[in-house]
Short mmCIF file of C-alpha atoms in Angstrom, two decimals:
data_model
loop_
_atom_site.label_atom_id
_atom_site.label_comp_id
_atom_site.label_asym_id
_atom_site.label_seq_id
_atom_site.Cartn_x
_atom_site.Cartn_y
_atom_site.Cartn_z
CA MET V 10 -67.37 28.85 26.71
CA THR V 11 -65.06 29.99 29.51
CA PHE V 12 -61.81 31.55 28.29
CA LEU V 13 -58.74 29.88 29.80
CA PRO V 14 -55.62 32.04 29.38
CA GLN V 15 -53.30 29.14 30.12
CA GLU V 16 -54.68 27.17 27.18
CA MET V 17 -54.04 30.06 24.79
CA ILE V 18 -50.52 30.38 26.20
CA ARG V 19 -50.01 26.63 25.70
CA THR V 20 -51.12 26.89 22.07
CA LYS V 21 -48.66 29.65 21.34
CA ARG V 22 -45.93 27.97 23.38
CA ASP V 23 -46.26 24.91 21.17
CA GLY V 24 -46.11 26.96 17.96
CA GLY V 25 -49.81 26.95 17.18
CA THR V 26 -52.06 29.71 15.85
CA VAL V 27 -54.26 31.59 18.32
CA SER V 28 -57.74 32.65 17.22
CA SER V 29 -58.80 36.27 17.02
CA ALA V 30 -61.49 35.58 19.60
CA ASP V 31 -58.94 34.24 22.08
CA ILE V 32 -56.63 37.20 21.45
CA GLN V 33 -59.51 39.58 22.08
CA ALA V 34 -60.40 37.75 25.30
CA PHE V 35 -56.77 37.80 26.45
CA VAL V 36 -56.51 41.54 25.81
CA ARG V 37 -59.73 42.11 27.76
CA GLY V 38 -58.08 40.18 30.58
CA ILE V 39 -54.99 42.37 30.41
CA THR V 40 -57.25 45.42 30.68
CA ASP V 41 -59.50 44.26 33.52
CA MET V 42 -56.67 42.46 35.39
CA SER V 43 -58.32 39.03 35.14
CA VAL V 44 -55.16 37.85 33.37
CA THR V 45 -52.21 37.84 35.77
CA ASP V 46 -48.78 39.43 35.28
CA GLY V 47 -47.32 35.93 35.07
CA GLN V 48 -49.70 34.94 32.28
CA VAL V 49 -48.96 38.13 30.33
CA ALA V 50 -45.24 37.46 30.72
CA ALA V 51 -45.64 33.82 29.66
CA PHE V 52 -47.60 34.79 26.55
CA ALA V 53 -45.02 37.43 25.67
CA MET V 54 -42.23 34.87 25.96
CA ALA V 55 -44.15 32.35 23.85
CA VAL V 56 -44.63 34.98 21.14
CA PHE V 57 -40.98 35.97 21.43
CA PHE V 58 -39.87 32.44 20.54
CA ASN V 59 -42.65 31.41 18.14
CA GLY V 60 -43.80 34.66 16.55
CA MET V 61 -47.28 35.45 15.26
CA SER V 62 -48.87 35.22 11.85
CA PRO V 63 -49.86 38.52 10.16
CA GLU V 64 -53.48 37.75 11.04
CA GLU V 65 -52.62 37.17 14.72
CA GLY V 66 -50.55 40.35 14.78
CA ALA V 67 -53.36 42.41 13.28
CA ALA V 68 -55.84 40.93 15.76
CA LEU V 69 -53.57 41.81 18.68
CA THR V 70 -53.00 45.34 17.39
CA LEU V 71 -56.71 46.07 16.90
CA ALA V 72 -57.73 44.43 20.18
CA MET V 73 -55.26 46.60 22.10
CA ARG V 74 -56.36 49.69 20.19
CA ASP V 75 -60.00 48.94 21.02
CA SER V 76 -59.26 48.27 24.70
CA GLY V 77 -59.92 51.98 25.23
CA ASP V 78 -61.13 55.08 23.42
CA VAL V 79 -60.30 55.83 19.78
CA ILE V 80 -60.25 59.58 19.16
CA ASP V 81 -62.71 60.86 16.58
CA TRP V 82 -61.33 64.25 15.55
CA SER V 83 -64.56 65.26 13.84
CA LYS V 84 -65.99 65.52 17.35
CA TYR V 85 -63.51 68.35 17.90
CA GLY V 86 -64.33 70.17 14.67
CA LEU V 87 -61.51 68.86 12.49
CA ASP V 88 -62.08 67.75 8.92
CA LYS V 89 -61.44 64.08 8.19
CA GLU V 90 -58.66 65.15 5.80
CA ALA V 91 -56.86 67.30 8.41
CA PRO V 92 -53.06 66.75 8.58
CA ILE V 93 -53.19 64.76 11.83
CA VAL V 94 -49.82 63.06 11.89
CA ASP V 95 -47.44 61.46 14.34
CA LYS V 96 -44.00 59.91 14.51
CA HIS V 97 -42.83 56.98 16.57
CA SER V 98 -39.31 55.78 17.29
CA THR V 99 -38.49 52.21 18.22
CA GLY V 100 -36.14 53.61 20.84
CA GLY V 101 -32.55 54.64 21.15
CA VAL V 102 -29.95 56.11 23.46
CA GLY V 103 -30.10 59.90 23.56
CA ASP V 104 -33.16 59.93 21.30
CA LYS V 105 -34.85 63.21 22.16
CA VAL V 106 -36.12 63.81 18.61
CA SER V 107 -39.82 63.87 19.54
CA LEU V 108 -39.29 66.87 21.80
CA MET V 109 -38.22 69.18 18.98
CA LEU V 110 -39.93 67.38 16.10
CA ALA V 111 -43.53 67.84 17.28
CA PRO V 112 -43.29 71.65 17.56
CA ILE V 113 -41.41 71.89 14.25
CA VAL V 114 -44.17 69.98 12.45
CA ALA V 115 -46.86 72.00 14.25
CA ALA V 116 -45.13 75.22 13.16
CA CYS V 117 -45.46 74.04 9.55
CA GLY V 118 -49.18 73.30 9.64
CA GLY V 119 -49.27 69.73 10.94
CA LEU V 120 -51.35 68.61 13.92
CA VAL V 121 -49.40 66.24 16.17
CA PRO V 122 -51.25 64.21 18.84
CA MET V 123 -48.27 62.26 20.16
CA ILE V 124 -48.82 59.42 22.62
CA SER V 125 -45.44 58.42 24.00
CA GLY V 126 -44.03 55.84 26.36
CA ARG V 127 -41.56 55.64 29.18
CA GLY V 128 -38.06 54.25 28.91
CA LEU V 129 -37.90 50.65 27.78
CA GLY V 130 -34.85 48.53 28.59
CA HIS V 131 -31.70 50.52 27.80
CA THR V 132 -33.53 53.24 25.85
CA GLY V 133 -34.84 56.51 27.21
CA GLY V 134 -38.52 57.43 27.15
CA THR V 135 -40.02 60.66 25.83
CA LEU V 136 -42.43 60.75 28.75
CA ASP V 137 -39.60 60.49 31.30
CA LYS V 138 -37.88 63.46 29.67
CA PHE V 139 -40.97 65.65 29.88
CA GLU V 140 -41.53 64.68 33.50
CA ALA V 141 -38.18 66.34 34.26
CA ILE V 142 -40.12 69.61 33.72
CA PRO V 143 -41.91 70.65 36.95
CA GLY V 144 -45.68 70.63 36.62
CA TYR V 145 -45.82 69.00 33.18
CA ASP V 146 -48.95 66.85 33.10
CA PRO V 147 -48.49 63.81 30.85
CA TYR V 148 -52.01 62.52 31.51
CA PRO V 149 -54.59 65.17 30.58
CA SER V 150 -58.13 64.18 29.71
CA ILE V 151 -58.78 63.25 26.10
CA ASP V 152 -60.79 66.46 25.65
CA ARG V 153 -57.90 68.54 27.00
CA PHE V 154 -55.41 66.64 24.83
CA ALA V 155 -57.51 67.40 21.74
CA GLU V 156 -57.87 71.06 22.72
CA ILE V 157 -54.09 71.49 23.05
CA VAL V 158 -53.52 69.83 19.67
CA LYS V 159 -56.05 72.18 18.06
CA THR V 160 -54.84 75.40 19.69
CA VAL V 161 -51.08 74.81 19.98
CA GLY V 162 -50.57 72.34 17.14
CA CYS V 163 -49.05 69.50 19.17
CA SER V 164 -49.36 67.72 22.49
CA ILE V 165 -47.17 64.96 23.89
CA ILE V 166 -48.77 62.75 26.49
CA GLY V 167 -48.49 59.29 27.99
CA GLN V 168 -50.94 56.46 27.71
CA THR V 169 -53.94 57.52 29.74
CA GLY V 170 -56.35 54.99 31.13
CA ASP V 171 -58.60 55.76 28.17
CA LEU V 172 -56.13 55.17 25.32
CA ALA V 173 -54.94 51.61 24.64
CA PRO V 174 -54.93 50.68 28.34
CA ALA V 175 -54.08 47.06 27.56
CA ASP V 176 -50.83 48.13 25.94
CA ARG V 177 -49.90 50.31 28.90
CA ARG V 178 -49.78 47.28 31.17
CA PHE V 179 -48.30 44.96 28.54
CA TYR V 180 -45.54 47.52 27.82
CA GLY V 181 -44.41 47.59 31.45
CA ILE V 182 -44.28 43.80 31.75
CA ARG V 183 -42.30 43.41 28.51
CA ASP V 184 -39.76 45.90 29.81
CA VAL V 185 -38.66 43.60 32.64
CA THR V 186 -39.10 40.15 31.06
CA ALA V 187 -36.61 40.31 28.15
CA THR V 188 -39.40 40.18 25.54
CA VAL V 189 -38.96 43.63 24.04
CA GLU V 190 -37.52 42.56 20.69
CA SER V 191 -40.50 40.54 19.39
CA VAL V 192 -41.64 42.05 16.07
CA PRO V 193 -45.37 41.25 16.53
CA LEU V 194 -45.36 42.67 20.06
CA ILE V 195 -43.47 45.80 19.05
CA THR V 196 -45.84 46.32 16.12
CA ALA V 197 -48.96 45.86 18.22
CA SER V 198 -47.64 48.06 21.01
CA ILE V 199 -46.75 50.92 18.69
CA LEU V 200 -49.78 50.82 16.46
CA SER V 201 -52.39 50.29 19.18
CA LYS V 202 -51.43 53.67 20.66
CA LYS V 203 -51.00 55.43 17.34
CA LEU V 204 -54.23 54.18 15.80
CA ALA V 205 -56.11 55.13 18.99
CA ALA V 206 -55.05 58.74 18.38
CA GLY V 207 -57.07 58.91 15.17
CA LEU V 208 -54.14 59.61 12.87
CA ASN V 209 -54.32 60.32 9.15
CA ALA V 210 -50.61 59.62 8.66
CA LEU V 211 -47.73 58.03 10.57
CA VAL V 212 -43.95 58.14 10.15
CA MET V 213 -41.82 55.51 11.85
CA ASP V 214 -38.22 55.85 12.97
CA VAL V 215 -37.04 52.23 13.06
CA LYS V 216 -33.57 52.06 14.55
CA PHE V 217 -30.84 49.48 14.12
CA GLY V 218 -27.40 49.05 15.67
CA THR V 219 -25.81 48.64 19.08
CA GLY V 220 -28.25 50.99 20.80
CA ALA V 221 -31.40 49.66 19.14
CA PHE V 222 -33.60 46.70 20.00
CA MET V 223 -32.96 45.48 16.47
CA ASP V 224 -29.18 45.17 16.29
CA SER V 225 -28.98 44.58 12.53
CA ALA V 226 -30.43 46.42 9.54
CA ASP V 227 -32.00 43.18 8.32
CA LYS V 228 -33.96 42.73 11.57
CA ALA V 229 -35.00 46.38 11.56
CA ARG V 230 -36.22 46.06 7.98
CA VAL V 231 -38.48 43.16 8.96
CA LEU V 232 -40.01 45.30 11.71
CA ALA V 233 -40.33 48.37 9.49
CA GLU V 234 -42.02 46.45 6.72
CA ASN V 235 -44.38 44.76 9.19
CA ILE V 236 -45.41 48.06 10.76
CA VAL V 237 -45.93 49.75 7.40
CA ARG V 238 -48.00 46.79 6.16
CA VAL V 239 -50.23 46.56 9.26
CA ALA V 240 -50.76 50.32 9.60
CA THR V 241 -51.52 50.81 5.92
CA ALA V 242 -54.00 47.93 6.03
CA ALA V 243 -55.68 49.67 8.95
CA GLY V 244 -56.16 52.78 6.81
CA VAL V 245 -53.26 54.93 8.03
CA PRO V 246 -50.67 55.82 5.35
CA THR V 247 -47.29 55.05 6.87
CA THR V 248 -43.64 55.55 5.95
CA ALA V 249 -40.71 54.08 7.88
CA LEU V 250 -37.19 55.50 8.04
CA MET V 251 -34.48 53.05 9.04
CA THR V 252 -31.92 54.98 11.08
CA ASP V 253 -28.49 54.23 12.51
CA MET V 254 -28.37 53.79 16.31
CA ASN V 255 -24.72 52.74 16.64
CA GLN V 256 -23.91 55.72 18.85
CA VAL V 257 -25.55 58.13 21.24
CA LEU V 258 -27.96 60.39 19.31
CA GLY V 259 -26.95 63.95 20.00
CA ARG V 260 -24.65 64.98 22.81
CA THR V 261 -26.71 63.99 25.85
CA ALA V 262 -28.23 60.87 27.39
CA GLY V 263 -30.56 61.07 30.36
CA ASN V 264 -33.73 63.02 31.03
CA ALA V 265 -33.25 66.62 32.21
CA VAL V 266 -30.02 66.81 30.20
CA GLU V 267 -31.87 65.84 27.02
CA VAL V 268 -34.48 68.53 27.64
CA MET V 269 -31.59 70.99 27.91
CA GLU V 270 -30.18 69.82 24.58
CA THR V 271 -33.64 70.13 23.02
CA LEU V 272 -33.88 73.77 24.07
CA ALA V 273 -30.39 74.48 22.75
CA PHE V 274 -31.35 72.79 19.46
CA LEU V 275 -34.50 74.89 19.09
CA LYS V 276 -32.91 78.19 20.11
CA ASP V 277 -29.63 77.76 18.20
CA PRO V 278 -30.11 75.27 15.35
CA ALA V 279 -26.79 76.30 13.80
CA GLY V 280 -25.01 74.87 16.84
CA ALA V 281 -26.96 71.60 16.95
CA ASP V 282 -25.39 68.17 16.52
CA LYS V 283 -25.42 67.31 12.81
CA ARG V 284 -26.83 63.77 13.09
CA LEU V 285 -29.57 64.99 15.41
CA MET V 286 -30.45 67.77 12.97
CA ASP V 287 -30.42 65.44 9.97
CA ILE V 288 -32.81 62.90 11.44
CA THR V 289 -35.14 65.57 12.81
CA LEU V 290 -35.47 67.30 9.46
CA ASP V 291 -35.80 63.98 7.59
CA LEU V 292 -38.68 62.92 9.84
CA ALA V 293 -40.33 66.35 9.69
CA ALA V 294 -40.24 66.36 5.89
CA HIS V 295 -41.95 62.96 5.66
CA MET V 296 -44.55 63.81 8.31
CA LEU V 297 -45.52 67.04 6.59
CA SER V 298 -45.62 65.64 3.06
CA LEU V 299 -47.36 62.34 3.94
CA SER V 300 -50.06 64.17 5.90
CA GLY V 301 -50.61 66.77 3.18
CA ALA V 302 -49.57 69.69 5.37
CA GLN V 303 -46.92 70.51 2.75
CA ALA V 304 -46.92 69.83 -0.98
CA ASP V 305 -43.94 67.49 -1.08
CA ALA V 306 -40.86 66.42 0.90
CA SER V 307 -38.67 69.19 -0.54
CA ALA V 308 -41.12 71.94 0.39
CA ALA V 309 -41.66 70.30 3.76
CA ARG V 310 -37.96 70.24 4.62
CA LYS V 311 -37.59 73.90 3.66
CA ALA V 312 -40.60 74.79 5.82
CA ALA V 313 -39.10 72.88 8.77
CA GLU V 314 -35.80 74.72 8.42
CA GLU V 315 -37.62 78.04 8.35
CA ALA V 316 -39.70 77.11 11.42
CA LEU V 317 -36.46 76.52 13.32
CA ALA V 318 -34.65 79.60 12.06
CA SER V 319 -37.59 81.93 12.77
CA GLY V 320 -38.07 80.71 16.34
CA LYS V 321 -41.66 79.63 15.66
CA ALA V 322 -40.94 76.02 16.66
CA THR V 323 -39.34 77.21 19.90
CA GLU V 324 -42.41 79.30 20.68
CA ILE V 325 -44.72 76.33 20.11
CA PHE V 326 -42.58 74.13 22.39
CA GLY V 327 -42.98 76.70 25.17
CA ARG V 328 -46.72 76.98 24.59
CA MET V 329 -47.12 73.19 24.70
CA VAL V 330 -45.20 72.92 27.98
CA SER V 331 -47.30 75.70 29.52
CA ALA V 332 -50.57 74.23 28.22
CA GLN V 333 -49.76 70.95 29.94
CA GLY V 334 -49.04 72.50 33.31
CA GLY V 335 -45.37 73.38 32.99
CA PRO V 336 -43.91 76.80 33.79
CA ALA V 337 -45.10 79.62 31.53
CA ASP V 338 -41.54 81.01 31.52
CA PHE V 339 -39.82 77.67 30.96
CA LEU V 340 -38.08 78.82 27.78
CA GLU V 341 -36.52 81.76 29.60
CA LYS V 342 -35.71 80.07 32.92
CA ALA V 343 -35.17 76.40 32.09
CA ASP V 344 -31.94 76.26 34.09
CA SER V 345 -33.81 77.18 37.25
CA TYR V 346 -36.48 74.53 36.67
CA LEU V 347 -34.39 71.55 35.54
CA THR V 348 -32.53 69.75 38.32
CA LEU V 349 -29.13 68.19 37.61
CA ALA V 350 -27.36 65.70 39.88
CA PRO V 351 -24.78 67.17 42.28
CA VAL V 352 -21.71 65.11 41.34
CA VAL V 353 -20.29 66.21 37.98
CA LYS V 354 -17.17 64.61 36.53
CA PRO V 355 -15.37 64.91 33.21
CA VAL V 356 -14.52 61.63 31.49
CA THR V 357 -11.34 61.16 29.46
CA LEU V 358 -10.96 58.19 27.13
CA GLY V 359 -7.44 58.55 25.76
CA GLU V 360 -6.04 59.79 22.48
CA GLY V 361 -7.38 58.98 19.02
CA TYR V 362 -10.48 59.05 16.88
CA VAL V 363 -13.79 57.78 18.25
CA SER V 364 -14.36 54.88 15.88
CA ALA V 365 -17.22 52.93 17.51
CA MET V 366 -19.35 52.72 20.60
CA ASP V 367 -21.65 50.20 22.25
CA ALA V 368 -24.67 52.44 22.60
CA ARG V 369 -26.62 49.79 24.51
CA ALA V 370 -23.94 49.68 27.21
CA ILE V 371 -24.09 53.47 27.45
CA GLY V 372 -27.87 53.31 27.80
CA MET V 373 -27.50 50.78 30.59
CA ALA V 374 -25.00 53.11 32.27
CA VAL V 375 -27.78 55.72 32.38
CA VAL V 376 -30.13 53.10 33.86
CA ALA V 377 -27.51 52.19 36.48
CA LEU V 378 -27.23 55.86 37.45
CA GLY V 379 -30.97 55.81 38.15
CA GLY V 380 -32.05 57.39 34.88
CA GLY V 381 -33.99 54.27 33.81
CA ARG V 382 -35.88 51.38 35.36
CA THR V 383 -35.26 47.78 36.35
CA ASP V 384 -38.86 47.46 37.59
CA PRO V 385 -42.03 48.95 36.03
CA SER V 386 -42.97 50.72 39.28
CA GLN V 387 -39.54 52.23 39.83
CA LYS V 388 -39.15 56.02 39.86
CA VAL V 389 -36.64 57.58 37.51
CA ASP V 390 -33.99 60.03 38.65
CA HIS V 391 -34.39 62.76 36.05
CA SER V 392 -31.26 64.59 37.17
CA VAL V 393 -28.59 62.04 36.15
CA GLY V 394 -26.99 61.30 32.80
CA PHE V 395 -24.30 62.34 30.35
CA THR V 396 -23.63 65.59 28.52
CA GLU V 397 -21.13 66.72 25.87
CA PHE V 398 -20.95 63.12 24.69
CA CYS V 399 -18.39 62.43 21.98
CA GLN V 400 -19.52 61.23 18.57
CA VAL V 401 -18.04 58.75 16.12
CA GLY V 402 -15.42 60.63 14.11
CA ASP V 403 -14.45 63.03 16.91
CA LYS V 404 -10.70 63.33 17.49
CA LEU V 405 -9.73 63.29 21.17
CA THR V 406 -6.55 64.18 22.97
CA ALA V 407 -5.39 62.29 26.05
CA ASP V 408 -6.54 64.95 28.52
CA GLN V 409 -9.65 66.11 26.61
CA PRO V 410 -13.01 65.27 28.24
CA ALA V 411 -15.07 63.06 25.93
CA LEU V 412 -18.21 63.61 28.01
CA MET V 413 -19.46 64.75 31.42
CA VAL V 414 -21.24 62.48 33.89
CA TYR V 415 -23.91 63.67 36.34
CA ALA V 416 -24.48 61.35 39.30
CA GLN V 417 -25.85 61.38 42.84
CA ASP V 418 -22.58 60.29 44.44
CA GLU V 419 -18.94 59.58 43.68
CA ALA V 420 -19.36 55.81 43.57
CA ALA V 421 -22.17 55.99 41.02
CA ALA V 422 -20.16 58.43 38.90
CA ASP V 423 -17.07 56.20 38.96
CA ALA V 424 -19.11 53.13 38.00
CA ALA V 425 -20.67 55.03 35.08
CA ILE V 426 -17.23 56.18 33.93
CA GLU V 427 -15.96 52.61 33.83
CA ARG V 428 -19.00 51.50 31.83
CA VAL V 429 -18.48 54.27 29.28
CA ARG V 430 -14.76 53.64 28.94
CA ALA V 431 -15.48 50.01 28.14
CA ALA V 432 -18.15 51.01 25.61
CA VAL V 433 -16.21 53.50 23.45
CA THR V 434 -13.51 52.43 20.98
CA LEU V 435 -10.70 54.70 19.79
CA SER V 436 -8.49 54.22 16.73
CA ASP V 437 -5.52 55.94 15.10
CA THR V 438 -7.39 56.71 11.90
CA ALA V 439 -10.64 58.54 11.27
CA PRO V 440 -13.58 56.20 10.61
CA ALA V 441 -15.83 56.44 7.56
CA LEU V 442 -19.04 58.25 8.50
CA LYS V 443 -22.43 57.05 7.30
CA PRO V 444 -25.67 59.04 6.94
CA ILE V 445 -28.07 58.52 9.84
CA THR V 446 -31.02 57.65 7.56
CA ALA V 447 -30.09 54.40 5.84
CA GLU V 448 -33.30 53.43 4.05
CA ILE V 449 -36.89 54.60 3.53
CA ILE V 450 -39.77 52.12 3.35
CA GLU V 451 -43.08 53.43 2.02
CA GLY V 452 -46.51 51.87 2.13
#
């Protein structure tokens, strides 16, 4: 019988249940382009409003995983019990954790084959950050990807044409059709890539707050529980950390500027932003213990701290960059390789304590500067963004810069400043500070 995409879309539009066979056919159509962008967008919107049953969600996840290759690590000489582990974040503003986390875990005995995405909506993308590094190749062959993981300990790449290709296209269409927040679509998108990498363990960073796609903890918990349930059922032990995204994570937001903060974090952990350090070590501890690379979470956290202090994680970051085509001397000469926008302006916000911020609005300010996309085919300006960004709890004086903006021209800088000023709230009293990890959900 001929598959008619519009009939499947109609079924879901009207709140019905779509069969696994139809989902598989639709995903094949996404992959071979026989399903149009409009039909993909229509299906995404129907799912956004009507959801999917657990069975439909699992069928979509597995169909997208199987739209391309699934890595068999035994082919590359690794034991089936090897600590092959990854982390995925649901996205945030200033979230550069993957950049330092992968080499930290690799320095402690984990093997991290990380398949990352580009920026989505108001959030930055790990892939966009790495592409700020000249020569970095985010699309090596699968064999090369596996070789880097084996020899260096970690590799961070984008979705190649061979790994979950259906999700690569679906991801881009969701980005520009206001269908990002759907729990079944987020789950399928995340897990199709992760399961294609042949993982033995997965740790999720599920964010909530003004800068997250899930604005409330309750919504984030639904997503976290769904991901843990689906991944565990697929044979991959998974733990989810629910983390606070009510402010910029770290002191930078952009692409090249976040790479700069990553290097500072790795080289001088004592000077790193506390929230950024806390979440990085929390995630590292769970990745190492869940995968069996370390005996338990306590030992894992200690090992991660030692990998930072000794410089081993920094060394592995440099080796990974070089192995993927970046400069061999990137660690020593990063300033000469990373391009920053020519217009630099300090931003004052007034006097008082930083008590709250609309992190989504700040993320959109980065997009407006050119550091994100409004169209899937749009090129990102890696040189723009914010540095020295204030954090909730900071006390500011009237003439004290709360951040620095990097823009291509004066008009863009001034527009970004207005967006930030509207997004940050000051008060006369210091706010109560909450830990960045709010809850842990285990499979």
